[in-house]
Coordinates of C-alpha atoms and ligand atoms in Angstrom, one line a residue:
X267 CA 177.2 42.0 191.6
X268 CA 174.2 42.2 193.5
X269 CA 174.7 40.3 197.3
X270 CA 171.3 39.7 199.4
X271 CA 172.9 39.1 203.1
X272 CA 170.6 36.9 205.9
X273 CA 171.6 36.9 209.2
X274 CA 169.4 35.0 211.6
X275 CA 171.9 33.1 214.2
X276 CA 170.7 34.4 217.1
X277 CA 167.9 36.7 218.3
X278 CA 168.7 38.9 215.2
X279 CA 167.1 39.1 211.9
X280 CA 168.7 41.1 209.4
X281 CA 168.9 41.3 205.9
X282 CA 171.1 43.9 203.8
X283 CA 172.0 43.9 200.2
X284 CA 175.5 44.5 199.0
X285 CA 176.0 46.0 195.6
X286 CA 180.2 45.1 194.6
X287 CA 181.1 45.3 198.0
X288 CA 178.6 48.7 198.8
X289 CA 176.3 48.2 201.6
X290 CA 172.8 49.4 200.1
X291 CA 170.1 48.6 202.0
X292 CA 169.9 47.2 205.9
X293 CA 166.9 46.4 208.0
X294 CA 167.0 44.2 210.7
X295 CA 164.6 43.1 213.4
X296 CA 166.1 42.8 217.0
X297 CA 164.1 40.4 219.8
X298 CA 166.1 41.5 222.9
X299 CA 162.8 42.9 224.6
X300 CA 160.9 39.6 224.0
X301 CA 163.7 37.6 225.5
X302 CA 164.8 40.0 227.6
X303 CA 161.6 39.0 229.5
X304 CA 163.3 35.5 230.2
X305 CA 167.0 36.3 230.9
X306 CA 168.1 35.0 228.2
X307 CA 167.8 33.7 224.8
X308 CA 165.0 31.1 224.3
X309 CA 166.3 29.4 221.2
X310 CA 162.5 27.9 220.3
X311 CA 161.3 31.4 220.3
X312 CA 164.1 33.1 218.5
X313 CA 163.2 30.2 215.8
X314 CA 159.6 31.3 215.7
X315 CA 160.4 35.1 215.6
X316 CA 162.8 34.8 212.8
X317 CA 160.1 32.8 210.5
X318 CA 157.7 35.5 211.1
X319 CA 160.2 38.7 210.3
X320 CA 162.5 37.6 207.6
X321 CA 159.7 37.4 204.9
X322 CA 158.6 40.9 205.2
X323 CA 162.1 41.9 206.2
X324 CA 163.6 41.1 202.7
X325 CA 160.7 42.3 200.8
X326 CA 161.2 45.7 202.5
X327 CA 165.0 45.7 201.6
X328 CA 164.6 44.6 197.5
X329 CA 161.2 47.1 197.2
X330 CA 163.5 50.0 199.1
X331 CA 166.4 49.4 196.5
X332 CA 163.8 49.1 193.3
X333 CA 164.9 45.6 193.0
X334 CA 163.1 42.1 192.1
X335 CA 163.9 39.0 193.5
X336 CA 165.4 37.8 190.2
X337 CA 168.0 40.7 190.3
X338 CA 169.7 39.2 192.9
X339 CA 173.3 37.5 191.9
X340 CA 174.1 35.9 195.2
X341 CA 172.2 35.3 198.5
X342 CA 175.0 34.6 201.1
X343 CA 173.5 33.6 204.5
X344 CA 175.3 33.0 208.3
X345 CA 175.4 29.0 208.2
X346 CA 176.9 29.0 211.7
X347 CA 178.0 28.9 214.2
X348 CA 174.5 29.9 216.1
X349 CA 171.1 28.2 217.8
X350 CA 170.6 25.5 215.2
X351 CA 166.9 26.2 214.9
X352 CA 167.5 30.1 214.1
X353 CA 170.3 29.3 211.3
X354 CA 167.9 26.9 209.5
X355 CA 165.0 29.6 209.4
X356 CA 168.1 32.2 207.6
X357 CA 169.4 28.9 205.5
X358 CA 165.8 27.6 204.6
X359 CA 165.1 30.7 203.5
X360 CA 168.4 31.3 201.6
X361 CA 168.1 28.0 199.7
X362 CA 164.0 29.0 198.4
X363 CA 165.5 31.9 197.4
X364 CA 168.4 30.8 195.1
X365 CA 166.3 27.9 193.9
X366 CA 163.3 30.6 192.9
X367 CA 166.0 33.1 191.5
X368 CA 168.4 31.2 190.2
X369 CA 171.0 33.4 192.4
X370 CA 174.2 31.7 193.7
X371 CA 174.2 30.5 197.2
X372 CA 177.2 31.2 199.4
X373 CA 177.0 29.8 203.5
X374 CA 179.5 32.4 205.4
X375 CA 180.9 31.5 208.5
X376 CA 179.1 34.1 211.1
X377 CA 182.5 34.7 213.0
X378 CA 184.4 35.4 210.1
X379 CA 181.4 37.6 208.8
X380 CA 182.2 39.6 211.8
X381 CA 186.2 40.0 211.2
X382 CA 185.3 41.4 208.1
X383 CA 182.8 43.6 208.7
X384 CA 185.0 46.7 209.0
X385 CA 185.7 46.7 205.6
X386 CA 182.1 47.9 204.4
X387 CA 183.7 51.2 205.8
X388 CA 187.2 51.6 205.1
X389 CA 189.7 49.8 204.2
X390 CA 191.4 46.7 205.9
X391 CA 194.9 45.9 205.5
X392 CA 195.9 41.9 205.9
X393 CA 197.4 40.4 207.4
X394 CA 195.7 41.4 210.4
X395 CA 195.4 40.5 214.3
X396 CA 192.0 39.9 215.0
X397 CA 189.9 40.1 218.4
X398 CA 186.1 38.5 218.0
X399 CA 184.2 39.0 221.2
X400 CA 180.6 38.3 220.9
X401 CA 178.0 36.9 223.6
X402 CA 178.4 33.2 222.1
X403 CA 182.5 33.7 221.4
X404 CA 185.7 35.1 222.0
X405 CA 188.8 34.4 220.1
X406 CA 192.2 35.8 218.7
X407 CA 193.0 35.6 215.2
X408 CA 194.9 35.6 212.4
X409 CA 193.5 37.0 209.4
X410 CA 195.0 36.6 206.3
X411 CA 192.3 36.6 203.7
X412 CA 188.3 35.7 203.6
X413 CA 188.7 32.0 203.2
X414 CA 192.0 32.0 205.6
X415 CA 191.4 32.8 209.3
X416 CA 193.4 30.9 212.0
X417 CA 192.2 30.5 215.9
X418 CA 195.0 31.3 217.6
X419 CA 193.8 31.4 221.0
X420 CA 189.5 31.4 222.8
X421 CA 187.6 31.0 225.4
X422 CA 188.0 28.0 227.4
X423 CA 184.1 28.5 229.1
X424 CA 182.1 31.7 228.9
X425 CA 182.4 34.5 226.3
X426 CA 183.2 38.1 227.0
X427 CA 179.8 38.9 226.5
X428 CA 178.1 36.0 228.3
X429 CA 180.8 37.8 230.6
X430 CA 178.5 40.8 230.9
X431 CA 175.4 39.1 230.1
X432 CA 175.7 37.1 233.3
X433 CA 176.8 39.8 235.6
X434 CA 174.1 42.2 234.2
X435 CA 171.5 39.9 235.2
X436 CA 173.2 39.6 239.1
X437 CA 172.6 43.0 239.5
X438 CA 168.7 43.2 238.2
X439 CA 170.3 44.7 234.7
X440 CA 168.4 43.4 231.5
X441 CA 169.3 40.8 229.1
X442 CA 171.4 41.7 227.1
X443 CA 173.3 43.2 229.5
X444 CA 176.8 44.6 227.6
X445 CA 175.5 48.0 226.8
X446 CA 173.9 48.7 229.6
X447 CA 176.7 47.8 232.1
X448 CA 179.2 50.0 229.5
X449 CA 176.8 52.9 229.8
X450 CA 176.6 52.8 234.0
X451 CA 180.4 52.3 233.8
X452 CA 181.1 55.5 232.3
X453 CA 179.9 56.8 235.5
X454 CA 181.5 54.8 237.7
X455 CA 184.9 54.8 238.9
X456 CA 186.8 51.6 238.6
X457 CA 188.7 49.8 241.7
X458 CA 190.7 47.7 240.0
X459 CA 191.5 45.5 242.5
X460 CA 187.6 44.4 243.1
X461 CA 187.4 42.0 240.7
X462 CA 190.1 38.9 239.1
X463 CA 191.4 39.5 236.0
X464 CA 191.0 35.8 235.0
X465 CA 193.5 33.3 233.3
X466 CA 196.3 35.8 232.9
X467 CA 199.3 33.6 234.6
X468 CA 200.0 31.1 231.5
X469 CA 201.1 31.5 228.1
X470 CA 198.1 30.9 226.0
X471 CA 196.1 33.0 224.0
X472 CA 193.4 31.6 225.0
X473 CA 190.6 33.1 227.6
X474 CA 188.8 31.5 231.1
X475 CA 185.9 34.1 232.2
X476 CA 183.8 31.6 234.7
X477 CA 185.6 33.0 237.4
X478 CA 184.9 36.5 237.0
X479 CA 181.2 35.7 236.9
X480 CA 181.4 33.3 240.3
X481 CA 183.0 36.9 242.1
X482 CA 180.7 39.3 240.8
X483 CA 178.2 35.9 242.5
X484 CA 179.8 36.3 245.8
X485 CA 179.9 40.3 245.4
X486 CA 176.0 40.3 244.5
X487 CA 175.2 38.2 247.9
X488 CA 177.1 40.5 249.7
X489 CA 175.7 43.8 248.9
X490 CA 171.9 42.9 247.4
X491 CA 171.2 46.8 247.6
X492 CA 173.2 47.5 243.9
X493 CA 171.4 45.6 242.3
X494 CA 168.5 47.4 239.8
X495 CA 165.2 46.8 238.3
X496 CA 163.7 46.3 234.9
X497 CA 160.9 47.3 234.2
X498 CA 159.5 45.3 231.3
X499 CA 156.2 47.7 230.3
X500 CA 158.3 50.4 230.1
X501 CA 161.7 49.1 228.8
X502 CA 163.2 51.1 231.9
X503 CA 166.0 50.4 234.1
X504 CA 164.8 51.2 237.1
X505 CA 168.3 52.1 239.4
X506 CA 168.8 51.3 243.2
X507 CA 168.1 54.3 245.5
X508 CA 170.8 56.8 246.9
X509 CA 174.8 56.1 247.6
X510 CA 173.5 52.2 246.2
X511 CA 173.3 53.9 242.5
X512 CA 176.9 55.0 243.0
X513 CA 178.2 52.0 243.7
X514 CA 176.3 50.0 241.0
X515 CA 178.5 52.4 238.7
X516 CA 181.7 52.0 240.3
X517 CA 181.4 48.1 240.1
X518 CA 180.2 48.1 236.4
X519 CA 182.9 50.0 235.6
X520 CA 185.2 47.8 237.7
X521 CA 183.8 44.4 236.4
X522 CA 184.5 46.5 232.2
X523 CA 188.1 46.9 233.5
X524 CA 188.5 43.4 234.6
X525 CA 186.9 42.0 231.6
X526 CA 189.0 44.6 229.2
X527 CA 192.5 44.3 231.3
X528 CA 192.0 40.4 230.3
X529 CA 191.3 40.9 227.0
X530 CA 194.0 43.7 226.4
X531 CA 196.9 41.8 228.0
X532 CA 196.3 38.7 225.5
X533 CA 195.9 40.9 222.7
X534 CA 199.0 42.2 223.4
X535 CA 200.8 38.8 224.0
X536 CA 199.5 38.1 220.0
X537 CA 201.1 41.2 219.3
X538 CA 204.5 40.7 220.7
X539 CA 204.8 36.7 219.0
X540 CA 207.1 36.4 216.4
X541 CA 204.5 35.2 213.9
X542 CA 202.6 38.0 214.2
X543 CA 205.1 41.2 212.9
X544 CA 204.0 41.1 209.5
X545 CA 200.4 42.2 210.6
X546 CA 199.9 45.4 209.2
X547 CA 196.0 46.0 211.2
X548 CA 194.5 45.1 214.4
X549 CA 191.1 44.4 214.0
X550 CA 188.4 44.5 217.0
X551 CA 185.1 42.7 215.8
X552 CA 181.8 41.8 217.3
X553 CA 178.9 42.8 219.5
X554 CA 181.2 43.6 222.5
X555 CA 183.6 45.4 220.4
X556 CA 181.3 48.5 220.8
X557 CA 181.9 48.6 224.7
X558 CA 183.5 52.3 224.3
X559 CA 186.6 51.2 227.0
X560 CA 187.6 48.2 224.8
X561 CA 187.6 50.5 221.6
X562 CA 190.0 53.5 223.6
X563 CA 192.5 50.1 225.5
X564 CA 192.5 48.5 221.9
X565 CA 193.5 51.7 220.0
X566 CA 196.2 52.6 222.3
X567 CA 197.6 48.9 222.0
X568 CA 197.8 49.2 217.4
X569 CA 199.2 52.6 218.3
X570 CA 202.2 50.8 220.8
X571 CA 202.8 48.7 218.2
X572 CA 202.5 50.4 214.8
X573 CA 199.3 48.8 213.5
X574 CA 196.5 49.9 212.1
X575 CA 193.3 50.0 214.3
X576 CA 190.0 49.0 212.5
X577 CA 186.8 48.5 214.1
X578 CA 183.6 49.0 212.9
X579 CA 181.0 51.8 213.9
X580 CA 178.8 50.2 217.0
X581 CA 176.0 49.6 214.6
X582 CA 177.9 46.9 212.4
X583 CA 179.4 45.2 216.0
X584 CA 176.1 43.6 216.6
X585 CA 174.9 40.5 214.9
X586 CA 173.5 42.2 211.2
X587 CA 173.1 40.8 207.9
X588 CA 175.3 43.6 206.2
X589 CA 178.6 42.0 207.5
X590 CA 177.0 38.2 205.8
X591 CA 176.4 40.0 202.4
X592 CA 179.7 41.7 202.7
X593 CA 182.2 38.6 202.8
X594 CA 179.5 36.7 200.5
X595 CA 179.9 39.5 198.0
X596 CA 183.8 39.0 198.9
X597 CA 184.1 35.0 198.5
X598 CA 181.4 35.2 195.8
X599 CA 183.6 37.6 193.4
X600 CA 186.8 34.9 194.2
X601 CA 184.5 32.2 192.1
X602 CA 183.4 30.2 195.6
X603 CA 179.7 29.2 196.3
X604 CA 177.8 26.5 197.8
X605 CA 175.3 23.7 196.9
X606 CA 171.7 23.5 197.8
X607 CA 173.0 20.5 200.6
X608 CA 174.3 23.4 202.4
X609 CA 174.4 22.7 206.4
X610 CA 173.9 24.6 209.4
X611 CA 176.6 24.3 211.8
X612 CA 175.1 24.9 215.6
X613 CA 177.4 26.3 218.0
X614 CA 180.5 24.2 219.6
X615 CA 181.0 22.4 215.7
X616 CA 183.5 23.5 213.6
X617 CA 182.3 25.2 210.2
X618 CA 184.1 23.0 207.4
X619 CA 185.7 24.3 205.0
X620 CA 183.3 22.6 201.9
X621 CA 182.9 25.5 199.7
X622 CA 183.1 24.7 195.5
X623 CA 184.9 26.8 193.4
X624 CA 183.5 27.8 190.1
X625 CA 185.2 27.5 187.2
X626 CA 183.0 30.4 185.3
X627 CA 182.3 34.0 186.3
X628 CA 179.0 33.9 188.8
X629 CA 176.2 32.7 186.1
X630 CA 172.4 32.9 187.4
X631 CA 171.6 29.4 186.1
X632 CA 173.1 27.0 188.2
X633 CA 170.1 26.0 190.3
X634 CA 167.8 26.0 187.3
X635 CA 166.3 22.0 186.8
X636 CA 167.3 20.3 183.4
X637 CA 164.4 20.4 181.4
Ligands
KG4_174 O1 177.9 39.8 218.1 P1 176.7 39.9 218.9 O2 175.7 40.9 218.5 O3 175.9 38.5 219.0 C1 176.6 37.3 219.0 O4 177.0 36.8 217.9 O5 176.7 36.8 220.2 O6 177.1 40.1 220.4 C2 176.2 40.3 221.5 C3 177.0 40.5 222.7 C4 176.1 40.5 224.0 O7 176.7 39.7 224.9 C5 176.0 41.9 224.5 O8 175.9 42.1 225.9 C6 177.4 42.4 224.0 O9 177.5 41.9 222.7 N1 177.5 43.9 223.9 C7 178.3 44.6 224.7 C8 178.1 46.0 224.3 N2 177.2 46.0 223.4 C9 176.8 44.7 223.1 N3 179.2 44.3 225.6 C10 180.0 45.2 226.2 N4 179.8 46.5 225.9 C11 178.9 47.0 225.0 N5 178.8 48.3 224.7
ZN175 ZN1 177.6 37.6 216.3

């Protein structure tokens, strides 16, 4: 079964075609350095860029593979959650396609997309423990099979990665800020004392990282010589000057072990419950899950407590359209697919659970008029 993935949530647009769970071909197109230039993501822009790449993007993918258009069995696309304007370019698109083709259409939840990504590269034993920390969410999870994934504890306010995103751009860093604060950490040495380690003193699974970003606020206006430069011509990060370099370093990498500590200690709390012994896998997912700390204080918590650690390789941790053809190759095979009413569901809305079940193997007919 042939799977054409579309991701377009965010600032990404990626497109990847799956061939019975194989990832074949991947190209994306990233728009960091245009809205890099604003500090953030501009939602009407994102919007605009992804109508201009996704065209060419999937032409490139299908002509790289030998493949037409009408070879496709299933175009799965992220339906949400995600900037309502971007997931409607992706869905838009989605919808032509399987009218055109006649391929099936499958909506995938993005955060769920993410969970499973690992398994385009090994295998991934359920039930598992999941942690999902992107710039729009983090949450703990219980995974028990592609349509069966239960919240079991998030953030009450920002995400880990806004977490980083917010505090890059305090100290002159640019947008988007995880990476580069992970890189300056590694040479940094970590006072772990500088910073909170937020929302620790209750038992919930749940997250609070607002704080965290109002002290690295109050650290910022208190020492304005750490912070750095970027220069936007040359795509530089341009450091501060002298002993002010050194420091930079030491309080990325103490602002990663604040941000990690928090994350590790509730991960560990879902480890210990009751309910959550019969997971066989501890699974680490999304764009923050390739800050290298994260990866070494998540890997020594499975090996504690005799799971299995699987996260995928940095490249499949950011937003990409491999991980949407993936679980739409996954829920497609298990007879599920959507009609051509299919919604977008913006960030902060549930995704429903409104997927049809068919009751014949995947034919390429369905969307075809009477005549
Ligand atoms: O999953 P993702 O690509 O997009 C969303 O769905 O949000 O995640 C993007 C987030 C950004 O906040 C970015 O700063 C963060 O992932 N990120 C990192 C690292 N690489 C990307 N955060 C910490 N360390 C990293 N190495
Ligand atoms: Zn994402």
């Amino acid at each position: 079964m042939w799977c054409l993935g579309i991701e377009s949530s965010c600032d990404d647009t990626s497109i990847a075609l799956v061939k019975d769970g194989a990832l074949v071909a991947h190209e994306s197109a990233s728009q960091a350095s245009l809205h890099a230039l604003f500090g953030g993501v501009v939602p009407e822009l994102a919007s605009r860029e992804h109508a201009r790449f996704i065209g060419p993007l999937c032409d490139n993918v299908l002509r790289g593979a030998g493949l037409t258009p009408s070879e496709i069995d299933v175009v799965s696309v992220a339906r949400g959650p995600g900037l309502l304007g971007s997931l409607l370019v992706g869905i838009a698109f989605a919808k032509s396609f399987a009218l055109g083709t006649g391929a099936r259409l499958i909506g995938v939840n993005h955060l769920h997309a993410h969970l499973f990504a690992a398994g385009l590269e090994q295998p991934v034993e359920l039930p598992a423990l999941g942690l999902l920390v992107s710039g729009g969410h983090t949450q703990l999870c219980r995974i028990d099979g592609p349509g069966s994934v239960r919240v079991l504890g998030k953030t009450l306010d920002d995400a880990a990665g806004e977490a980083f995103d917010k505090a890059g751009k305090m100290l002159g860093l640019p947008y988007p800020a995880g990476k580069v604060i992970d890189e300056l950490a590694a040479g940094g040495r970590a006072d772990k004392r500088l910073f909170p380690r937020p929302y620790l003193d209750n038992d919930t699974l749940d997250f609070s990282f607002s704080g965290l970003k109002t002290a690295m606020n109050g650290y910022v206006a208190a020492h304005p010589s750490i912070r750095g430069r970027w220069d936007a011509d040359s795509g530089a990060v341009i450091l501060p000057e002298g002993d002010a370099a050194d420091r930079l370093a030491d309080v990325c990498a103490s602002y990663r072990f604040a941000v990690v500590e928090t994350l590790a200690v509730k991960t560990e709390r879902a480890l210990s419950r009751p309910d959550m012994r019969d997971t066989a896998s501890l699974v680490l997912a999304g764009g923050v899950a390739a800050n290298a700390f994260l990866r070494e204080r998540l890997a020594g918590l499975a090996e504690k407590y005799g799971r299995k650690f699987i996260v995928p390789s940095p490249a499949l941790c950011a937003d990409n359209g491999a991980m949407i053809g993936y679980l739409g190759w996954m829920l497609s095979s298990r007879g599920f697919f959507h009609p051509l009413d299919l919604e977008a569901v913006p960030r902060g809305k549930p995704v429903p659970d409104d997927m049809c079940v068919a009751t014949a193997p995947a034919e390429k007919t369905l969307w075809r008029f009477k005549s």
